[in-house]
Amino acid sequence: MSIVEEIQKRRTFGIISHPDAGKTTLTEKLLLYGGAIQSAGAVKNSKIKKTATSDFMEIEKQRGISVATSVMAFNYKGRKINILDTPGHKDFAEDTYRTLTAVDSVILVVDCVKGVEAQTERLMEVCRMRKTPVIIYVNKLDLEGQDGFDLLDELESKLDIKVRPLSWPIGVGHTFKGVYNLFDKNLNLFNPSKTKVETDTVSIEDISSPVLDEQIGEDPANQLREDIDLIDGVYDAFSEEDYMKGDVAPVFFGSAVNNFGVKEMLDTFIRISPFPQARETDEGMIEPLDKKFSGFIFKIHANLDPKHRDRIAFLRICSGIFERNTFYKHVRLDKKMRFSNPTSFMAQDKSVIEEAYPGDVIGLYDSGNFKIGDTLTQGDNFMFKGIPSFSPEIFKELENRDPMKSKQLEKGIQQLTDEGVAQLFIMQPGNRKIVGTVGALQFDVIQYRLEHEYGAKCEFVPKKYHMACWMTSDNEQQLDQFLKVKANYIADDKDGNKVFLAESPFLLKMAEQDYPDIVFHRTSEFKVA
Ligand code: G4P
């Protein structure tokens, strides 16, 4: 198979949702279609459940299990599909944001009872920022959920994206009869089953046909005709081009646990979703068809066994062909590296691969060379852009509780923050370490891992910062003055960039007013990763 064919058959995407909307269930059904698993329940234990804060060990355990399901690859109808798993747990949101940098499209799962939830809004913001094409799957139609049109309005207003239903539900909850596929013009009758893979499909080209009344009854049939009239009147016809630009999100309705509406979505997905796309570097765009290999690290997973400190770095291949045992350049370290055991994640097995293509994600064993955002190339010096750090929401100062182990503490916190567990800011005087996270859980995880993996004891002292802002300005004098005046609130991030730690939204606003030539960025996206 030529490299063009290899690229065109690949689809690399992420499934995202608010916890409990049905992401794990949907993933599992997709894997069943791909033959990657044989029975339901196989993915279930990979998920980070809504565990209590104190139960972080359980979460660590689950994180460990989830290495195997971080990437799930399977073949379906001639395509090679790579699903990138994203933790639903809010405290691991940063993990999810970074995973979104490695996908070409996204499937967003929404619970029809709960509608759009907070976590979904934030995840969608990241997709919009990156112009990632999104398909929405409205789940749990077997429950008494909201009206379809209300849901579409809510999706548009809360997610700030145009939507276009490609299927439409007939009733909801106990009156749910099935969905009409507006794309293929057929009717799928709901037949609750957790094990059945196929649904009963009746082709109805013309919805005025009496066959519709025979199938679902006269009143629901008339309601469906009215609804479809309204949809065609209100929503523009579906445009693949707009979907590819991230301007419109097609919407499907179904019930993942009953395996309903999943196949239609999957079949449409492989037809319309993008194959591996070009990616931006500090030296311009890199096309998947570029001859030379390149890729970047978007996730690092620690080995759970404290005796083996090696880690798995996840590499997204962006161009060329990756080959085993070949020397590549680690651009940030200006170092040649080769990998004897690169692994793929086909089905549930991890296996050593000889080569991999753009769109693929492979695991590289790492003893501490990689940091999130690192680029590997075949000798070139460019770095991939757009692996953002977002401002943390919780800040705490790291204090050493065992002076004899300060070296271990230093090494441990550097490595854990390289892995992306949290962000590290250094403040002067005294090289004080401020650790920032999006969730409270990470502090427990860091404390535990520092002690068990590095033998260092620490404590965290809460800090009252509201936000970390990266700064740029064309007015050097003004920036210098700001850095001097606000010296007590300035820190360096891991890459040595200056960051303003604002104590409140008000103080940030004041800074923006008083120093109009400085741009305060809420993410590090503007800078080279
Ligand atoms: P998540 O990964 O997004 O967190 O969600 P997950 O798939 O685990 O689903 C959350 C709960 O919703 C699960 O129930 C799951 O069975 C249920 N669910 C998923 N799809 C549907 C659906 O279409 N209809 C209905 N009624 N429920 C659905 P649970 O009780 O938390 O877990 P379990 O005991 O069923 O495994």
mmCIF file of N, CA and C and ligand atoms in Angstrom, residues 16-27 44 47-50 88 109 111 137 139-143 194 254-259, ligand 1:
data_model
loop_
_atom_site.group_PDB
_atom_site.id
_atom_site.type_symbol
_atom_site.label_atom_id
_atom_site.label_comp_id
_atom_site.label_asym_id
_atom_site.label_seq_id
_atom_site.Cartn_x
_atom_site.Cartn_y
_atom_site.Cartn_z
ATOM 1 N N ILE A 16 -14.983 12.801 23.647
ATOM 2 C CA ILE A 16 -14.997 13.611 24.854
ATOM 3 C C ILE A 16 -16.416 13.736 25.408
ATOM 4 N N SER A 17 -16.514 13.928 26.709
ATOM 5 C CA SER A 17 -17.829 14.132 27.301
ATOM 6 C C SER A 17 -17.666 14.561 28.745
ATOM 7 N N HIS A 18 -18.730 15.061 29.287
ATOM 8 C CA HIS A 18 -18.802 15.259 30.727
ATOM 9 C C HIS A 18 -18.866 13.855 31.334
ATOM 10 N N PRO A 19 -18.283 13.642 32.526
ATOM 11 C CA PRO A 19 -18.348 12.300 33.113
ATOM 12 C C PRO A 19 -19.793 11.790 33.169
ATOM 13 N N ASP A 20 -19.950 10.523 32.844
ATOM 14 C CA ASP A 20 -21.238 9.846 32.933
ATOM 15 C C ASP A 20 -22.160 10.050 31.742
ATOM 16 N N ALA A 21 -21.745 10.824 30.765
ATOM 17 C CA ALA A 21 -22.622 11.017 29.601
ATOM 18 C C ALA A 21 -22.641 9.776 28.723
ATOM 19 N N GLY A 22 -21.598 8.933 28.850
ATOM 20 C CA GLY A 22 -21.617 7.678 28.097
ATOM 21 C C GLY A 22 -20.406 7.470 27.191
ATOM 22 N N LYS A 23 -19.334 8.171 27.446
ATOM 23 C CA LYS A 23 -18.129 8.065 26.612
ATOM 24 C C LYS A 23 -17.577 6.632 26.591
ATOM 25 N N THR A 24 -17.468 6.040 27.777
ATOM 26 C CA THR A 24 -16.897 4.693 27.853
ATOM 27 C C THR A 24 -17.793 3.694 27.133
ATOM 28 N N THR A 25 -19.101 3.842 27.351
ATOM 29 C CA THR A 25 -20.051 2.924 26.718
ATOM 30 C C THR A 25 -19.967 3.043 25.197
ATOM 31 N N LEU A 26 -19.926 4.273 24.700
ATOM 32 C CA LEU A 26 -19.858 4.474 23.255
ATOM 33 C C LEU A 26 -18.543 3.919 22.687
ATOM 34 N N THR A 27 -17.445 4.176 23.382
ATOM 35 C CA THR A 27 -16.138 3.672 22.918
ATOM 36 C C THR A 27 -16.200 2.156 22.782
ATOM 37 N N LYS A 44 -14.684 -0.939 30.301
ATOM 38 C CA LYS A 44 -15.238 -0.323 31.508
ATOM 39 C C LYS A 44 -14.195 -0.056 32.597
ATOM 40 N N LYS A 47 -11.791 3.087 32.979
ATOM 41 C CA LYS A 47 -12.192 4.476 33.143
ATOM 42 C C LYS A 47 -11.939 5.005 34.541
ATOM 43 N N ILE A 48 -11.586 6.259 34.607
ATOM 44 C CA ILE A 48 -11.378 6.871 35.895
ATOM 45 C C ILE A 48 -12.744 7.294 36.405
ATOM 46 N N LYS A 49 -13.220 6.551 37.354
ATOM 47 C CA LYS A 49 -14.564 6.808 37.871
ATOM 48 C C LYS A 49 -14.585 8.058 38.726
ATOM 49 N N LYS A 50 -15.764 8.526 38.962
ATOM 50 C CA LYS A 50 -15.922 9.702 39.820
ATOM 51 C C LYS A 50 -15.580 9.315 41.258
ATOM 52 N N GLY A 88 -12.472 11.594 31.657
ATOM 53 C CA GLY A 88 -13.631 12.457 31.838
ATOM 54 C C GLY A 88 -13.515 13.274 33.119
ATOM 55 N N VAL A 109 -19.933 13.461 23.257
ATOM 56 C CA VAL A 109 -21.123 12.759 23.746
ATOM 57 C C VAL A 109 -21.864 13.651 24.738
ATOM 58 N N ASP A 111 -25.420 13.929 27.190
ATOM 59 C CA ASP A 111 -26.522 13.203 27.822
ATOM 60 C C ASP A 111 -27.820 13.972 27.556
ATOM 61 N N TYR A 137 -22.898 13.272 19.505
ATOM 62 C CA TYR A 137 -23.773 12.115 19.696
ATOM 63 C C TYR A 137 -24.611 12.373 20.949
ATOM 64 N N ASN A 139 -26.864 11.128 23.650
ATOM 65 C CA ASN A 139 -27.018 9.773 24.182
ATOM 66 C C ASN A 139 -28.215 9.651 25.153
ATOM 67 N N LYS A 140 -28.534 8.433 25.464
ATOM 68 C CA LYS A 140 -29.548 8.061 26.477
ATOM 69 C C LYS A 140 -30.971 8.443 26.078
ATOM 70 N N LEU A 141 -31.277 8.274 24.787
ATOM 71 C CA LEU A 141 -32.615 8.601 24.308
ATOM 72 C C LEU A 141 -33.681 7.693 24.912
ATOM 73 N N ASP A 142 -33.254 6.600 25.533
ATOM 74 C CA ASP A 142 -34.209 5.702 26.184
ATOM 75 C C ASP A 142 -34.688 6.281 27.510
ATOM 76 N N LEU A 143 -34.048 7.358 27.960
ATOM 77 C CA LEU A 143 -34.483 8.001 29.208
ATOM 78 C C LEU A 143 -35.343 9.224 28.886
ATOM 79 N N LYS A 194 -28.723 -4.851 24.836
ATOM 80 C CA LYS A 194 -27.355 -4.488 25.176
ATOM 81 C C LYS A 194 -26.346 -5.336 24.431
ATOM 82 N N GLY A 254 -29.102 8.751 19.855
ATOM 83 C CA GLY A 254 -29.082 7.304 20.060
ATOM 84 C C GLY A 254 -29.025 6.926 21.515
ATOM 85 N N SER A 255 -28.749 5.657 21.735
ATOM 86 C CA SER A 255 -28.616 5.150 23.094
ATOM 87 C C SER A 255 -27.461 4.161 23.074
ATOM 88 N N ALA A 256 -26.320 4.621 23.578
ATOM 89 C CA ALA A 256 -25.099 3.824 23.436
ATOM 90 C C ALA A 256 -25.214 2.487 24.130
ATOM 91 N N VAL A 257 -25.799 2.482 25.345
ATOM 92 C CA VAL A 257 -25.842 1.240 26.103
ATOM 93 C C VAL A 257 -26.706 0.201 25.385
ATOM 94 N N ASN A 258 -27.681 0.677 24.621
ATOM 95 C CA ASN A 258 -28.528 -0.232 23.853
ATOM 96 C C ASN A 258 -27.995 -0.443 22.435
ATOM 97 N N ASN A 259 -26.805 0.086 22.194
ATOM 98 C CA ASN A 259 -26.180 -0.046 20.891
ATOM 99 C C ASN A 259 -27.048 0.527 19.791
HETATM 100 P P1 G4P B 1 -18.567 8.126 30.897
HETATM 101 O O1 G4P B 1 -17.516 7.225 30.349
HETATM 102 O O2 G4P B 1 -18.898 9.270 29.991
HETATM 103 O O3 G4P B 1 -18.307 8.582 32.290
HETATM 104 O O4 G4P B 1 -19.930 7.309 30.977
HETATM 105 P P2 G4P B 1 -20.239 5.731 30.940
HETATM 106 O O5 G4P B 1 -20.094 5.203 29.565
HETATM 107 O O6 G4P B 1 -19.527 5.021 32.019
HETATM 108 O O7 G4P B 1 -21.789 5.789 31.277
HETATM 109 C C1 G4P B 1 -22.272 6.320 32.480
HETATM 110 C C2 G4P B 1 -23.525 5.587 32.880
HETATM 111 O O8 G4P B 1 -24.542 5.818 31.896
HETATM 112 C C3 G4P B 1 -23.345 4.084 32.968
HETATM 113 O O9 G4P B 1 -24.165 3.627 34.008
HETATM 114 C C4 G4P B 1 -23.878 3.603 31.623
HETATM 115 O O10 G4P B 1 -24.334 2.273 31.660
HETATM 116 C C5 G4P B 1 -25.030 4.573 31.408
HETATM 117 N N1 G4P B 1 -25.402 4.726 29.991
HETATM 118 C C6 G4P B 1 -24.603 4.837 28.904
HETATM 119 N N2 G4P B 1 -25.338 4.953 27.780
HETATM 120 C C7 G4P B 1 -26.630 4.904 28.151
HETATM 121 C C8 G4P B 1 -27.874 4.957 27.440
HETATM 122 O O11 G4P B 1 -27.937 5.077 26.237
HETATM 123 N N3 G4P B 1 -29.002 4.892 28.202
HETATM 124 C C9 G4P B 1 -28.984 4.748 29.554
HETATM 125 N N4 G4P B 1 -30.159 4.673 30.182
HETATM 126 N N5 G4P B 1 -27.837 4.682 30.245
HETATM 127 C C10 G4P B 1 -26.670 4.758 29.566
HETATM 128 P P3 G4P B 1 -23.583 3.275 35.431
HETATM 129 O O12 G4P B 1 -24.736 2.848 36.240
HETATM 130 O O13 G4P B 1 -22.737 4.396 35.932
HETATM 131 O O14 G4P B 1 -22.595 2.135 35.124
HETATM 132 P P4 G4P B 1 -22.928 0.612 34.800
HETATM 133 O O15 G4P B 1 -23.194 0.017 36.127
HETATM 134 O O16 G4P B 1 -24.081 0.566 33.875
HETATM 135 O O17 G4P B 1 -21.680 0.118 34.183
#
